[in-house]
């Protein structure tokens, strides 16, 4: 190649190089423009992130839902449970706030004294749901139609409860998981008015009717609570105090929030989302307290007749000792709850009449005295009058009346046995 040709080739190469540099610059400028358009567009990644906060940098993607857990089959879980779930995806937060009895052995005992401490607790929702997954209990959630400010205020209130370590006296009527969810929502409302448009009929009734309703499928749990619930059971009380998790959902599905301008919106947005497919808690038992005590009464009558005919007296003595011991233990508990406990609803209990330690005390002091059978006769009359009051006293129900009837039959048996022994031996020999 000649010198002239070499110079010409170099000139061409320089021109091509300059063109390539300009083309690369053009490509980079074009890519920068496309990237800027993507970033600044409403569908861009950064714009997406910017839309989750307001001008003050506060998150706007907050949702609040009510978690409702189906009833379980133990005394503590028989009425279900509920929690408030607060989520903020942009901050990676998904927290469930719930209220309950501080779960320690000492606090469980303090509950019956009336000093049980209840408190809010916060859990990551996945952790909160693990317990119910393992128990196989059905769980639903319902989105609440709160304003953004109300959601923020609710979160602040619940965070304050947790960080402050606040405790309240816990009782099963007025401060429980449902009533405290309602209280938290009411405190968070930003001038909106909470209106129930339709309520389940039981919420307009007494506390006793409420307890019977929510325990309808748990007859032994109902028997226990009815044994403790005294004169306060006939009070109407506040609607918020009579909301089990199931009734809370039903009431809120027919409730609205009304703002200062008069416009209304439904409290619950959707029909509910199933979180855990499990037992809905609708199973019950055929072996009810009514059936059990009816069978016990029939056996007591048969045993009494056999004793009067001179049979099974030793068996009768053993049965009477067991009945007296059981009556005394139950009586001590009921008398303590009625007269000494400050637990709301426990005072004014009619069951202190048949269940108290007085029969044991009288037996220990005077059973060797002549004429003690009159004490049996007197107590039989007292029990019979108590049973006769069943249709007229709301607190006295059929299962308890059947149990009292068992005691009355055995007291009557002792009166007759004493007379028989007096005829045969000329002396009174009491148990």
XYZ file of C-alpha atoms in Angstrom:
431
model
C 0.000 0.000 0.000
C 1.336 3.433 -0.959
C 1.720 6.357 1.404
C -1.218 8.111 -0.251
C -3.464 5.115 0.277
C -2.436 4.857 3.939
C -3.307 8.473 4.569
C -6.676 8.018 2.903
C -7.436 4.958 5.078
C -6.531 6.795 8.255
C -8.815 9.661 7.296
C -11.758 7.285 6.741
C -11.060 5.518 10.071
C -11.030 8.801 11.989
C -14.380 9.798 10.477
C -15.919 6.412 11.339
C -14.638 6.652 14.906
C -16.198 10.103 15.386
C -19.531 8.847 14.021
C -19.473 5.871 16.456
C -18.801 8.200 19.390
C -21.737 10.409 18.382
C -23.951 7.307 17.990
C -23.003 6.040 21.470
C -23.783 9.458 22.936
C -27.123 9.425 21.144
C -27.951 5.954 22.476
C -27.065 6.996 26.030
C -29.195 10.126 25.736
C -32.091 8.080 24.384
C -31.784 5.547 27.254
C -31.669 8.384 29.792
C -34.852 9.891 28.348
C -36.682 6.553 28.444
C -35.542 5.945 32.018
C -36.669 9.425 33.078
C -40.075 8.893 31.507
C -40.429 5.534 33.330
C -39.409 6.969 36.650
C -41.655 9.998 36.398
C -44.650 8.135 34.979
C -47.527 7.032 37.307
C -46.585 3.384 36.735
C -42.919 3.855 37.401
C -41.209 2.105 40.307
C -40.235 5.272 42.113
C -43.583 6.889 41.449
C -45.184 3.751 42.850
C -43.145 4.133 46.025
C -43.829 7.883 46.211
C -47.614 7.248 46.033
C -47.519 5.280 49.319
C -46.612 8.367 51.350
C -48.164 11.800 51.664
C -46.471 15.198 51.568
C -45.405 14.709 55.194
C -43.741 11.394 54.441
C -46.438 9.372 56.278
C -47.568 6.036 54.865
C -50.921 5.939 53.104
C -51.184 2.194 52.352
C -52.625 1.203 55.752
C -55.418 -1.349 56.080
C -57.302 -2.391 59.222
C -59.152 -5.689 59.480
C -61.043 -7.510 62.215
C -59.846 -11.079 62.771
C -62.542 -13.397 64.133
C -61.581 -16.827 65.493
C -64.200 -19.580 65.778
C -65.066 -20.903 69.267
C -62.991 -23.712 70.703
C -64.001 -26.569 72.988
C -62.407 -25.561 76.292
C -63.813 -23.200 78.919
C -61.260 -20.513 77.985
C -61.815 -20.722 74.197
C -65.543 -21.545 74.121
C -66.645 -18.052 73.056
C -64.048 -17.485 70.313
C -61.485 -14.717 70.037
C -60.838 -11.612 67.957
C -58.063 -9.167 67.120
C -57.400 -6.035 65.079
C -54.947 -6.568 62.213
C -53.057 -3.500 60.955
C -50.964 -3.701 57.779
C -48.644 -1.275 56.041
C -46.971 -3.066 53.080
C -44.664 -0.163 52.201
C -43.132 -0.421 55.697
C -43.243 -4.219 55.761
C -45.578 -4.249 58.782
C -48.347 -6.774 59.482
C -49.289 -6.690 63.182
C -52.265 -8.186 65.036
C -53.320 -6.482 68.263
C -55.471 -8.431 70.704
C -56.696 -8.049 74.270
C -56.882 -10.784 76.854
C -56.139 -11.971 80.364
C -52.416 -11.815 81.111
C -51.785 -15.544 80.887
C -49.970 -16.526 84.064
C -51.104 -18.989 86.773
C -51.204 -16.201 89.349
C -53.319 -13.988 87.117
C -55.790 -16.801 86.373
C -56.376 -17.156 90.104
C -56.584 -13.384 90.457
C -59.395 -13.377 87.887
C -61.736 -15.096 90.370
C -60.684 -12.692 93.100
C -61.611 -9.857 90.748
C -58.054 -8.578 90.288
C -57.230 -10.325 87.027
C -55.093 -8.119 84.795
C -55.983 -7.742 81.129
C -53.692 -6.183 78.570
C -53.211 -5.608 74.843
C -50.650 -7.776 73.064
C -49.073 -7.388 69.626
C -47.925 -10.228 67.366
C -46.704 -10.608 63.826
C -49.854 -11.886 62.153
C -48.207 -15.080 60.894
C -47.179 -15.912 64.452
C -50.602 -14.977 65.805
C -52.344 -17.351 63.391
C -50.037 -20.303 64.043
C -51.840 -21.188 67.290
C -55.212 -21.396 65.560
C -53.750 -23.336 62.646
C -52.390 -25.924 65.085
C -55.764 -26.065 66.881
C -57.614 -26.416 63.602
C -59.945 -23.466 64.300
C -61.566 -21.472 61.531
C -60.429 -17.850 61.156
C -61.996 -15.057 59.082
C -61.006 -11.431 58.631
C -63.144 -8.426 57.681
C -61.779 -5.140 56.335
C -62.899 -2.072 58.306
C -63.883 1.057 56.391
C -61.937 3.586 58.455
C -60.501 6.808 57.084
C -56.744 7.139 56.689
C -56.510 9.444 59.727
C -58.561 6.998 61.793
C -56.281 4.140 60.790
C -53.216 6.146 61.778
C -54.809 7.201 65.059
C -55.789 3.600 65.835
C -52.227 2.436 65.228
C -50.874 5.161 67.505
C -53.348 4.230 70.259
C -52.528 0.531 70.122
C -48.783 1.207 70.003
C -49.215 3.439 73.047
C -51.078 0.655 74.905
C -48.274 -1.814 74.185
C -45.365 0.509 74.931
C -47.032 1.831 78.094
C -47.662 -1.646 79.459
C -51.205 -0.624 80.393
C -53.321 -3.086 82.389
C -57.039 -3.136 83.138
C -59.165 -5.327 85.367
C -60.348 -8.192 83.202
C -63.831 -9.680 83.458
C -65.769 -11.808 81.048
C -68.688 -9.355 80.746
C -67.261 -5.866 80.317
C -63.572 -6.039 79.435
C -62.798 -8.847 77.027
C -61.318 -9.212 73.550
C -64.485 -8.049 71.752
C -65.377 -5.099 73.963
C -61.797 -3.815 73.867
C -61.718 -4.000 70.046
C -64.858 -1.848 70.033
C -63.340 0.551 72.550
C -60.161 0.939 70.489
C -62.140 1.694 67.322
C -64.356 4.212 69.124
C -61.309 6.016 70.498
C -59.793 6.233 67.027
C -62.829 7.696 65.263
C -62.047 11.124 63.822
C -65.361 12.839 64.528
C -67.350 10.082 62.817
C -70.451 8.701 64.496
C -70.782 4.937 64.931
C -74.366 3.805 64.228
C -75.800 0.278 64.563
C -78.556 -0.042 61.970
C -79.556 -3.553 63.014
C -78.614 -5.658 66.022
C -79.017 -9.334 66.915
C -81.965 -9.480 69.373
C -79.835 -10.936 72.170
C -77.837 -7.691 72.364
C -80.955 -5.901 73.583
C -81.401 -8.425 76.390
C -79.737 -9.028 79.746
C -76.226 -10.202 80.483
C -77.626 -13.612 81.457
C -79.417 -14.006 78.132
C -76.203 -12.997 76.384
C -74.139 -15.616 78.246
C -76.721 -18.300 77.505
C -76.741 -17.357 73.836
C -73.000 -17.461 73.287
C -72.737 -20.681 75.345
C -75.642 -22.412 73.617
C -73.382 -25.001 71.978
C -71.240 -25.359 75.117
C -73.775 -26.464 77.798
C -71.161 -27.276 80.449
C -69.466 -23.905 79.950
C -72.877 -22.257 80.276
C -73.544 -24.238 83.466
C -70.273 -22.979 84.959
C -70.850 -19.302 84.134
C -74.486 -19.426 85.211
C -73.306 -20.820 88.543
C -71.189 -17.692 89.072
C -73.351 -14.982 87.517
C -75.385 -13.252 90.221
C -77.869 -10.398 90.224
C -75.885 -8.443 87.607
C -77.062 -11.054 85.128
C -80.460 -9.335 85.034
C -78.940 -5.983 84.024
C -79.247 -4.809 80.412
C -75.806 -3.189 80.289
C -74.136 -1.663 77.246
C -74.262 -3.207 73.794
C -70.460 -3.083 73.586
C -70.255 -5.297 76.689
C -72.294 -8.071 75.057
C -70.356 -8.634 71.861
C -68.740 -12.014 71.441
C -66.475 -12.207 68.356
C -69.290 -13.791 66.341
C -71.862 -11.206 67.465
C -69.330 -8.409 66.888
C -69.005 -9.370 63.218
C -72.787 -9.614 62.834
C -73.337 -6.213 64.477
C -70.592 -4.466 62.473
C -71.901 -5.891 59.206
C -75.052 -3.833 59.853
C -73.295 -0.726 61.188
C -72.276 2.504 59.459
C -69.899 5.370 60.118
C -71.506 8.792 59.663
C -69.264 11.835 59.176
C -69.904 15.464 60.116
C -71.366 16.187 56.664
C -74.013 13.508 57.104
C -72.647 10.997 54.596
C -72.474 7.371 55.691
C -70.288 4.436 54.792
C -70.498 0.773 55.895
C -68.298 -0.268 58.786
C -67.225 -3.520 57.104
C -66.134 -3.401 53.461
C -66.348 -7.038 52.405
C -68.120 -10.293 53.223
C -65.051 -11.652 54.954
C -61.946 -13.488 53.824
C -61.164 -16.983 55.064
C -57.656 -17.092 56.548
C -57.732 -20.587 58.044
C -60.005 -23.370 56.865
C -60.804 -25.150 60.113
C -63.494 -26.131 62.594
C -66.247 -23.499 62.766
C -66.999 -24.361 66.412
C -70.595 -25.413 65.730
C -70.282 -28.899 67.190
C -71.942 -29.574 70.523
C -72.422 -32.484 72.935
C -75.467 -34.610 73.683
C -74.244 -35.214 77.247
C -75.610 -32.017 78.771
C -75.821 -30.990 82.445
C -79.601 -31.409 82.251
C -79.265 -35.025 81.130
C -76.508 -35.800 83.631
C -78.349 -34.425 86.664
C -81.648 -35.981 85.543
C -79.927 -39.387 85.499
C -78.324 -38.630 88.866
C -81.739 -37.736 90.302
C -83.237 -40.991 89.025
C -80.408 -42.980 90.643
C -80.839 -41.046 93.904
C -84.554 -41.910 93.962
C -83.885 -45.600 93.262
C -81.204 -45.708 95.981
C -83.545 -44.037 98.486
C -86.347 -46.526 97.785
C -83.893 -49.410 98.178
C -82.703 -48.025 101.531
C -86.253 -47.705 102.794
C -86.673 -51.385 101.983
C -83.569 -52.255 103.957
C -81.051 -52.557 101.115
C -77.894 -50.703 100.002
C -77.560 -48.636 103.168
C -73.778 -48.686 103.070
C -73.857 -47.564 99.453
C -76.242 -44.787 100.517
C -73.870 -43.687 103.253
C -70.968 -43.443 100.806
C -73.094 -41.504 98.317
C -74.206 -39.080 101.036
C -70.624 -38.474 102.170
C -69.592 -37.713 98.593
C -72.578 -35.419 98.082
C -71.900 -33.556 101.325
C -68.216 -33.138 100.423
C -69.051 -31.924 96.916
C -71.767 -29.594 98.179
C -69.334 -28.107 100.701
C -66.539 -27.520 98.192
C -68.869 -25.986 95.629
C -70.527 -23.973 98.392
C -67.227 -22.549 99.584
C -66.368 -21.452 96.053
C -69.772 -19.900 95.332
C -69.919 -18.165 98.723
C -66.444 -16.732 98.201
C -67.392 -15.432 94.751
C -70.694 -13.975 96.001
C -69.492 -12.355 99.228
C -65.762 -11.660 98.904
C -64.736 -11.493 95.247
C -64.912 -8.109 93.520
C -65.346 -9.746 90.098
C -68.154 -7.924 88.311
C -71.347 -9.982 88.149
C -70.551 -12.462 90.931
C -72.504 -10.885 93.806
C -76.169 -11.502 94.602
C -76.040 -15.213 93.782
C -79.125 -17.300 94.592
C -77.084 -20.499 94.612
C -75.591 -19.680 98.010
C -78.876 -21.021 99.461
C -78.380 -24.680 98.464
C -74.585 -24.491 98.143
C -72.818 -23.355 101.308
C -70.697 -24.962 104.070
C -73.432 -24.676 106.736
C -74.767 -28.282 106.356
C -71.298 -29.730 106.989
C -70.790 -27.435 109.976
C -74.123 -28.477 111.503
C -73.367 -32.147 110.911
C -69.957 -31.897 112.568
C -71.388 -30.137 115.624
C -74.718 -31.875 116.161
C -74.984 -35.156 114.232
C -74.687 -37.173 117.486
C -77.482 -35.187 119.120
C -80.975 -36.607 119.473
C -83.430 -35.085 117.038
C -80.832 -34.170 114.435
C -83.179 -35.645 111.817
C -85.165 -32.420 112.133
C -82.198 -30.610 110.592
C -82.416 -32.952 107.588
C -86.138 -32.298 107.373
C -85.673 -28.521 107.600
C -83.004 -28.534 104.893
C -85.243 -30.696 102.683
C -87.976 -28.055 102.962
C -85.507 -25.268 102.134
C -84.315 -27.132 99.032
C -87.884 -27.865 97.956
C -88.806 -24.171 98.206
C -85.693 -23.276 96.209
C -86.723 -25.710 93.447
C -90.252 -24.260 93.445
C -88.769 -20.825 92.691
C -87.260 -22.027 89.394
C -90.009 -20.574 87.131
C -89.929 -17.233 88.942
C -86.199 -16.538 89.352
C -84.262 -15.997 86.125
C -80.992 -17.193 87.625
C -82.294 -20.624 88.686
C -82.224 -22.928 85.675
C -83.207 -26.547 85.101
C -79.769 -28.227 85.482
C -79.173 -26.555 88.850
C -82.698 -27.386 90.014
C -82.141 -31.059 89.171
C -78.902 -31.059 91.168
C -80.663 -29.447 94.129
C -83.400 -32.076 93.799
C -80.761 -34.807 94.185
C -79.669 -33.212 97.460
C -83.296 -32.887 98.611
C -84.020 -36.562 97.931
C -80.979 -37.672 99.917
C -81.883 -35.365 102.827
C -85.370 -36.874 102.849
C -83.795 -40.323 102.774
C -81.795 -39.523 105.913
C -84.994 -38.473 107.731
C -86.670 -41.770 106.875
C -83.564 -43.815 107.662
C -83.360 -42.242 111.114
C -86.971 -43.186 111.834
C -86.379 -46.758 110.690
C -83.290 -47.099 112.854
C -85.169 -45.648 115.836
C -87.864 -48.270 115.507
C -85.403 -51.153 115.178
C -82.755 -50.125 117.687
C -84.465 -47.576 119.911
C -81.686 -45.105 119.264
C -80.741 -42.534 116.709
C -77.605 -43.290 114.761
C -76.773 -40.586 112.252
C -74.116 -40.591 109.593
